[in-house]
Amino acid sequence: MQFSESRNITRWILIFSSFVIISLILWNTFTFFQIFKEDERMKMELWAEAQKSLNTTDTNTDIELTLILLNKNTSIPLILTNANDSIIDGRNIDPLLLNNPEKSVALINNFKNENTPIKIEYDEGKYNYLYYGNSPLINKLKYYPIALLLIILLFALLVFNFYKTSKIATQNKLWAGMAKETAHQIGTPLSSLIGWLEIMKANNYDETIISEIEKDIQRLQTITDRFSKVGSEPILEEKDIVAETKNSFDYLQSRFSKQVEFSFSAPDKEIMVFLNPALHSWTIENLIKNSVDAMKGKGVLDVNIIEIEKEVNIYISDSGKGIPKNQFKKIFEPGYTTKKRGWGLGLSLTKRIVEEYHKGKIRVQHSDVGKGTTMLVSFKKA
């Protein structure tokens, strides 16, 4: 408990530190942006003064210095207009834009939004106007914070994906370890029971009792076999899914209350699918048991197998309490259960068997609260 709390505190410290670092980087970028903006403003004011000097030149004016200042600007786009907004000069702008009246007006309006125009008084009461935009460097710097945030977001997604993958890998190892250990633990008393059964047979015990004990032992052997296969990569065989499903259906039908009305329908032919019989029977049993629980041991349960092109679908429908739509995916999460006594592992394990081992699909096909649910399990045909 203390370790978990310590880990959570460390995680929040890292998140807060990352937020502070990002904030400082963004603030620093904004400060640089403002410094560059002010620097370009000063350059444009110098350019305006040089233009004014050129307009009011006389014999005493150092025109060579003026021309150097005017021609030194090679990056900041600018447009010089008269009072009627007629273009006098343009620098660092595509000539096609300057010669197009509509585009030049749009460009001037864009410059107005980016920077305050500079008034140049070339004669008493007469003005020219200098409109200028941001240089390529400013434009790049303007989008730098966005690029930075995208990079940080991508990094966060990579970290999350790594964390999630690691968590899933750890859960898978836990699943495998628990399954193997369970199979091992059951195997020891099971071997002993088989030995005692042989002694009972040798001593001529009641055949009915021996027959029932044999059934229970076979059942325990099936459970052990299932757990051992979950703990390792199971071998898939080409089997008739109709027969395999019907076997599990018949086994459960004979063991549930007569108040549950069972029905089974399937094509009258073999449909071959690569599957593991022990794990497939576990899938069917889990789904049927969940349906019977949802109906509280009384209702209608239908198992319907339909062949479609390259797939075969198994529909398991019940007349139980139904599942709210917002829980369609949640019911497959480990630990989720609506039962007072339950671990919430049945459907999670079923999903693992169908999707990871058999490369199939499982989902809630349809459900109405208070009316019932239909589950769909889909496999590719062999």
Coordinates of C-alpha atoms in Angstrom, one line a residue, residues 13-377:
I13 CA 5.7 15.0 -9.2
L14 CA 6.9 14.0 -12.7
I15 CA 3.7 15.3 -14.3
F16 CA 3.9 18.6 -12.4
S17 CA 7.6 19.0 -13.3
S18 CA 6.8 18.3 -16.9
F19 CA 4.1 20.9 -16.9
V20 CA 6.4 23.5 -15.3
I21 CA 9.2 22.8 -17.9
I22 CA 6.7 23.1 -20.8
S23 CA 5.4 26.3 -19.4
L24 CA 8.9 27.8 -19.1
I25 CA 9.8 26.7 -22.6
L26 CA 6.6 28.3 -24.0
W27 CA 7.1 31.5 -22.0
N28 CA 10.7 31.7 -23.2
T29 CA 9.6 31.2 -26.8
F30 CA 7.0 34.0 -26.3
T31 CA 9.7 36.3 -24.9
F32 CA 12.0 35.6 -27.9
F33 CA 9.1 36.3 -30.2
Q34 CA 8.5 39.7 -28.7
I35 CA 12.2 40.6 -28.8
F36 CA 12.4 39.7 -32.5
K37 CA 9.2 41.7 -33.1
E38 CA 10.6 44.8 -31.5
D39 CA 13.9 44.3 -33.3
E40 CA 12.1 44.2 -36.7
R41 CA 10.0 47.2 -35.7
M42 CA 13.2 49.2 -35.1
K43 CA 14.5 48.1 -38.5
M44 CA 11.3 49.2 -40.2
E45 CA 11.5 52.6 -38.5
L46 CA 15.0 53.0 -39.7
W47 CA 13.9 52.0 -43.2
A48 CA 11.1 54.6 -42.9
E49 CA 13.6 57.3 -41.9
A50 CA 15.8 56.4 -44.8
Q51 CA 12.8 56.6 -47.2
K52 CA 11.9 60.0 -45.7
S53 CA 15.4 61.1 -46.2
L54 CA 15.4 60.0 -49.8
N55 CA 12.1 61.8 -50.4
T56 CA 13.5 65.1 -48.9
T57 CA 17.0 64.7 -50.3
D58 CA 19.1 67.7 -51.2
T59 CA 22.8 68.4 -52.0
N60 CA 23.8 67.8 -48.3
T61 CA 22.1 64.4 -48.0
D62 CA 24.4 61.3 -48.0
I63 CA 22.3 59.4 -50.5
E64 CA 24.8 56.5 -50.6
L65 CA 24.1 55.7 -46.9
T66 CA 20.4 56.1 -47.4
L67 CA 20.4 53.6 -50.3
I68 CA 22.4 51.2 -48.1
L69 CA 19.8 51.3 -45.4
L70 CA 17.0 50.9 -47.9
N71 CA 18.6 47.9 -49.6
K72 CA 19.8 46.2 -46.4
N73 CA 16.4 44.8 -45.7
T74 CA 16.4 41.4 -47.5
S75 CA 13.9 39.4 -45.3
I76 CA 11.1 41.6 -44.0
P77 CA 8.2 41.9 -46.6
L78 CA 7.0 45.5 -46.9
I79 CA 4.7 47.7 -49.0
L80 CA 5.0 51.5 -49.3
T81 CA 1.9 53.4 -50.3
N82 CA 0.7 57.0 -50.6
A83 CA -2.3 58.4 -48.8
N84 CA -4.7 56.9 -51.4
D85 CA -3.2 53.4 -50.8
S86 CA -1.6 53.3 -54.2
I87 CA 1.6 51.2 -54.1
I88 CA 4.8 53.1 -54.5
D89 CA 7.3 50.4 -53.6
G90 CA 7.4 46.8 -52.5
R91 CA 10.2 44.7 -51.1
N92 CA 10.7 40.9 -50.5
I93 CA 7.2 40.2 -52.1
D94 CA 6.3 38.3 -55.2
P95 CA 5.8 40.8 -58.1
L96 CA 2.7 38.9 -59.2
L97 CA 1.1 39.8 -55.9
L98 CA 2.0 43.4 -56.1
N99 CA 0.6 43.7 -59.7
N100 CA -2.7 42.1 -58.7
P101 CA -5.0 44.8 -57.1
E102 CA -7.1 42.3 -55.2
K103 CA -4.2 40.3 -53.8
S104 CA -2.2 43.4 -53.0
V105 CA -5.1 44.9 -51.0
A106 CA -5.5 41.6 -49.1
L107 CA -1.7 41.6 -48.4
I108 CA -1.8 45.1 -47.0
N109 CA -4.8 44.2 -44.8
N110 CA -2.8 41.2 -43.6
F111 CA 0.2 43.4 -42.8
K112 CA -2.1 45.7 -40.8
N113 CA -3.2 42.8 -38.7
E114 CA 0.4 41.7 -38.1
N115 CA 2.1 45.1 -37.4
T116 CA 1.0 48.7 -36.9
P117 CA 1.7 50.7 -40.1
I118 CA 4.4 53.4 -39.9
K119 CA 3.5 57.0 -41.2
I120 CA 6.2 58.7 -43.2
E121 CA 5.9 62.5 -43.5
Y122 CA 7.7 63.4 -46.7
D123 CA 6.3 67.0 -46.9
E124 CA 4.3 69.1 -44.5
G125 CA 0.9 67.5 -44.1
K126 CA 1.7 64.8 -46.7
Y127 CA 2.3 61.2 -45.7
N128 CA 3.3 57.8 -47.1
Y129 CA 2.4 54.6 -45.3
L130 CA 4.7 51.7 -44.6
Y131 CA 3.1 48.3 -44.2
Y132 CA 5.2 45.4 -43.3
G133 CA 4.7 41.7 -42.4
N134 CA 6.6 39.2 -40.3
S135 CA 9.9 37.9 -41.6
P136 CA 10.3 34.1 -42.3
L137 CA 12.2 33.8 -39.0
I138 CA 9.3 35.4 -37.0
N139 CA 6.8 33.1 -38.8
K140 CA 8.9 30.0 -37.9
L141 CA 9.2 31.1 -34.3
K142 CA 5.5 31.7 -34.2
Y143 CA 4.7 28.1 -35.0
Y144 CA 7.5 26.7 -32.8
P145 CA 5.4 26.4 -29.7
I146 CA 2.8 24.4 -31.7
A147 CA 5.5 22.1 -33.0
L148 CA 6.9 21.8 -29.5
L149 CA 3.5 20.8 -28.1
L150 CA 2.9 18.3 -30.9
I151 CA 6.3 16.7 -30.1
I152 CA 5.5 16.6 -26.4
L153 CA 2.1 15.1 -27.2
L154 CA 3.8 12.4 -29.4
F155 CA 6.3 11.7 -26.7
A156 CA 3.5 11.4 -24.1
L157 CA 1.6 9.0 -26.4
L158 CA 4.8 6.9 -26.8
V159 CA 5.3 6.7 -23.1
F160 CA 1.6 5.8 -22.5
N161 CA 1.8 3.1 -25.2
F162 CA 5.0 1.7 -23.6
Y163 CA 3.4 1.8 -20.2
K164 CA 0.2 0.1 -21.5
T165 CA 2.2 -2.5 -23.4
S166 CA 4.3 -3.3 -20.4
K167 CA 1.2 -3.5 -18.2
I168 CA -0.5 -5.9 -20.7
A169 CA 2.7 -8.0 -20.9
T170 CA 2.9 -8.2 -17.1
Q171 CA -0.8 -9.2 -16.9
N172 CA -0.2 -11.9 -19.6
K173 CA 2.7 -13.3 -17.6
L174 CA 0.5 -13.3 -14.5
W175 CA -2.3 -15.0 -16.4
A176 CA 0.1 -17.7 -17.6
G177 CA 1.7 -18.1 -14.2
M178 CA -1.6 -18.5 -12.4
A179 CA -2.9 -20.9 -15.0
K180 CA 0.1 -23.1 -14.9
E181 CA 0.2 -23.1 -11.1
T182 CA -3.6 -23.9 -11.0
A183 CA -3.1 -26.8 -13.4
H184 CA -0.2 -28.0 -11.3
Q185 CA -2.1 -27.7 -8.0
I186 CA -5.2 -29.6 -9.4
G187 CA -3.0 -32.3 -11.0
T188 CA -1.6 -33.6 -7.7
P189 CA -4.9 -34.5 -5.9
L190 CA -6.3 -35.6 -9.2
S191 CA -3.7 -38.3 -9.6
S192 CA -4.5 -39.4 -6.1
L193 CA -8.2 -39.6 -6.9
I194 CA -7.5 -41.7 -10.0
G195 CA -5.5 -44.1 -7.8
W196 CA -8.3 -44.3 -5.2
L197 CA -10.8 -45.0 -8.0
E198 CA -8.9 -48.0 -9.2
I199 CA -8.8 -49.3 -5.7
M200 CA -12.6 -48.9 -5.5
K201 CA -13.0 -50.8 -8.8
A202 CA -10.8 -53.6 -7.5
N203 CA -12.9 -53.9 -4.3
N204 CA -16.2 -54.1 -6.3
Y205 CA -17.8 -50.8 -5.0
D206 CA -21.2 -49.8 -6.3
E207 CA -20.9 -49.2 -10.1
T208 CA -23.2 -46.2 -10.0
I209 CA -21.0 -44.4 -7.4
I210 CA -17.8 -45.3 -9.4
S211 CA -19.4 -44.0 -12.6
E212 CA -20.3 -40.6 -11.0
I213 CA -16.8 -40.3 -9.5
E214 CA -15.3 -41.1 -13.0
K215 CA -17.4 -38.3 -14.5
D216 CA -16.2 -35.8 -11.8
I217 CA -12.6 -36.9 -12.4
Q218 CA -12.9 -36.5 -16.1
R219 CA -14.3 -33.0 -15.5
L220 CA -11.4 -32.2 -13.3
Q221 CA -9.0 -33.5 -16.0
T222 CA -10.8 -31.2 -18.5
I223 CA -10.4 -28.2 -16.2
T224 CA -6.7 -29.0 -15.7
D225 CA -6.2 -29.3 -19.4
R226 CA -7.8 -25.9 -20.0
F227 CA -5.7 -24.2 -17.5
S228 CA -2.5 -25.8 -18.8
K229 CA -3.4 -24.5 -22.3
V230 CA -4.1 -21.0 -21.1
G231 CA -0.7 -21.0 -19.5
S232 CA 1.0 -21.7 -22.8
E233 CA 0.4 -21.3 -26.5
P234 CA -2.4 -23.8 -27.3
I235 CA -2.3 -26.1 -30.4
L236 CA -5.1 -25.4 -32.8
E237 CA -6.6 -28.3 -34.8
E238 CA -9.0 -28.3 -37.7
K239 CA -12.3 -29.2 -36.1
D240 CA -16.0 -29.1 -37.0
I241 CA -17.2 -26.1 -35.0
V242 CA -20.8 -27.2 -35.1
A243 CA -20.0 -30.5 -33.4
E244 CA -17.6 -29.0 -30.9
T245 CA -20.2 -26.3 -29.9
K246 CA -23.0 -28.8 -29.8
N247 CA -21.0 -31.1 -27.4
S248 CA -20.6 -28.2 -24.9
F249 CA -24.2 -27.1 -25.4
D250 CA -25.5 -30.6 -24.6
Y251 CA -23.3 -31.0 -21.6
L252 CA -24.6 -27.8 -20.0
Q253 CA -28.2 -28.4 -21.0
S254 CA -28.3 -31.6 -19.0
R255 CA -27.0 -29.9 -15.9
F256 CA -29.1 -26.7 -15.8
S257 CA -32.6 -26.3 -14.4
K258 CA -35.6 -27.4 -16.6
Q259 CA -36.9 -23.8 -16.2
V260 CA -34.3 -22.7 -18.8
E261 CA -35.6 -23.4 -22.3
F262 CA -32.6 -24.4 -24.5
S263 CA -32.6 -24.3 -28.3
F264 CA -29.8 -25.0 -30.8
S265 CA -29.7 -24.3 -34.5
A266 CA -26.9 -24.8 -37.0
P267 CA -26.2 -25.7 -40.6
D268 CA -26.7 -29.5 -41.3
K269 CA -23.1 -29.9 -42.3
E270 CA -19.5 -29.7 -41.0
I271 CA -17.9 -26.2 -40.8
M272 CA -14.2 -26.6 -40.3
V273 CA -12.3 -24.1 -38.1
F274 CA -8.9 -24.1 -36.6
L275 CA -9.5 -24.2 -32.8
N276 CA -8.5 -25.8 -29.6
P277 CA -11.4 -28.1 -28.5
A278 CA -10.8 -27.7 -24.7
L279 CA -10.6 -23.9 -24.9
H280 CA -13.5 -23.6 -27.3
S281 CA -15.7 -25.6 -24.9
W282 CA -14.6 -23.3 -22.1
T283 CA -15.7 -20.3 -24.2
I284 CA -19.1 -21.7 -24.9
E285 CA -19.6 -22.7 -21.2
N286 CA -18.6 -19.3 -19.9
L287 CA -21.1 -17.5 -22.3
I288 CA -23.9 -19.9 -21.6
K289 CA -23.4 -19.8 -17.8
N290 CA -23.4 -16.0 -17.9
S291 CA -26.6 -16.1 -19.9
V292 CA -28.3 -18.4 -17.3
D293 CA -27.0 -16.2 -14.5
A294 CA -28.5 -13.1 -16.2
M295 CA -31.9 -14.9 -16.4
K296 CA -31.6 -16.0 -12.8
G297 CA -32.0 -19.7 -13.8
K298 CA -35.3 -19.1 -15.7
G299 CA -35.9 -18.1 -19.3
V300 CA -35.0 -18.8 -22.9
L301 CA -31.5 -19.5 -24.2
D302 CA -30.7 -19.8 -27.9
V303 CA -27.4 -20.9 -29.6
N304 CA -27.4 -20.2 -33.3
I305 CA -24.5 -20.9 -35.7
I306 CA -24.5 -19.1 -39.0
E307 CA -22.0 -19.5 -41.9
I308 CA -21.2 -16.3 -43.9
E309 CA -18.6 -16.4 -46.7
K310 CA -15.2 -16.8 -45.0
E311 CA -16.5 -16.7 -41.4
V312 CA -18.7 -18.6 -39.0
N313 CA -20.7 -16.7 -36.3
I314 CA -22.0 -18.2 -33.1
Y315 CA -24.9 -16.2 -31.5
I316 CA -25.8 -16.9 -27.9
S317 CA -29.0 -15.1 -26.9
D318 CA -30.8 -15.0 -23.6
S319 CA -34.0 -13.4 -22.1
G320 CA -32.1 -12.0 -19.1
K321 CA -31.7 -8.5 -17.6
G322 CA -29.7 -7.1 -20.4
I323 CA -26.6 -4.9 -20.5
P324 CA -26.5 -1.1 -20.7
K325 CA -24.9 0.1 -23.9
N326 CA -22.1 2.0 -22.0
Q327 CA -21.0 -1.3 -20.5
F328 CA -20.6 -3.3 -23.8
K329 CA -16.8 -3.1 -23.7
K330 CA -16.4 -2.8 -19.9
I331 CA -17.8 -6.3 -19.3
F332 CA -14.7 -7.8 -20.9
E333 CA -12.3 -5.9 -18.5
P334 CA -10.6 -8.1 -15.8
G335 CA -12.3 -7.6 -12.4
Y336 CA -15.6 -6.2 -13.7
T337 CA -18.6 -8.0 -12.5
T338 CA -22.2 -7.3 -11.5
K339 CA -22.5 -10.4 -9.4
K340 CA -22.3 -10.3 -5.6
R341 CA -20.0 -13.2 -5.7
G342 CA -17.7 -13.2 -8.6
W343 CA -14.1 -12.4 -9.7
G344 CA -15.0 -10.7 -13.0
L345 CA -12.6 -13.0 -14.9
G346 CA -15.0 -15.1 -17.0
L347 CA -15.6 -12.8 -19.9
S348 CA -12.1 -11.4 -19.7
L349 CA -10.7 -14.9 -20.1
T350 CA -13.2 -15.7 -22.8
K351 CA -12.1 -12.7 -24.8
R352 CA -8.5 -13.8 -24.4
I353 CA -9.3 -17.3 -25.6
V354 CA -11.3 -16.1 -28.7
E355 CA -9.1 -13.1 -29.8
E356 CA -5.6 -14.0 -28.8
Y357 CA -5.6 -17.8 -29.2
H358 CA -8.1 -18.3 -32.0
K359 CA -7.7 -14.9 -33.7
G360 CA -11.5 -14.5 -33.6
K361 CA -13.8 -11.8 -32.4
I362 CA -16.2 -11.5 -29.5
R363 CA -18.6 -8.7 -28.7
V364 CA -22.1 -7.8 -27.5
Q365 CA -24.1 -8.0 -30.7
H366 CA -27.3 -6.6 -29.2
S367 CA -28.8 -6.0 -25.7
D368 CA -32.0 -4.4 -24.3
V369 CA -32.1 -3.7 -20.6
G370 CA -34.8 -5.9 -19.1
K371 CA -35.3 -8.0 -22.3
G372 CA -32.1 -9.9 -23.0
T373 CA -28.7 -10.0 -24.6
T374 CA -27.1 -11.5 -27.7
M375 CA -23.4 -12.3 -27.7
L376 CA -21.5 -12.8 -30.9
V377 CA -18.4 -15.0 -31.3

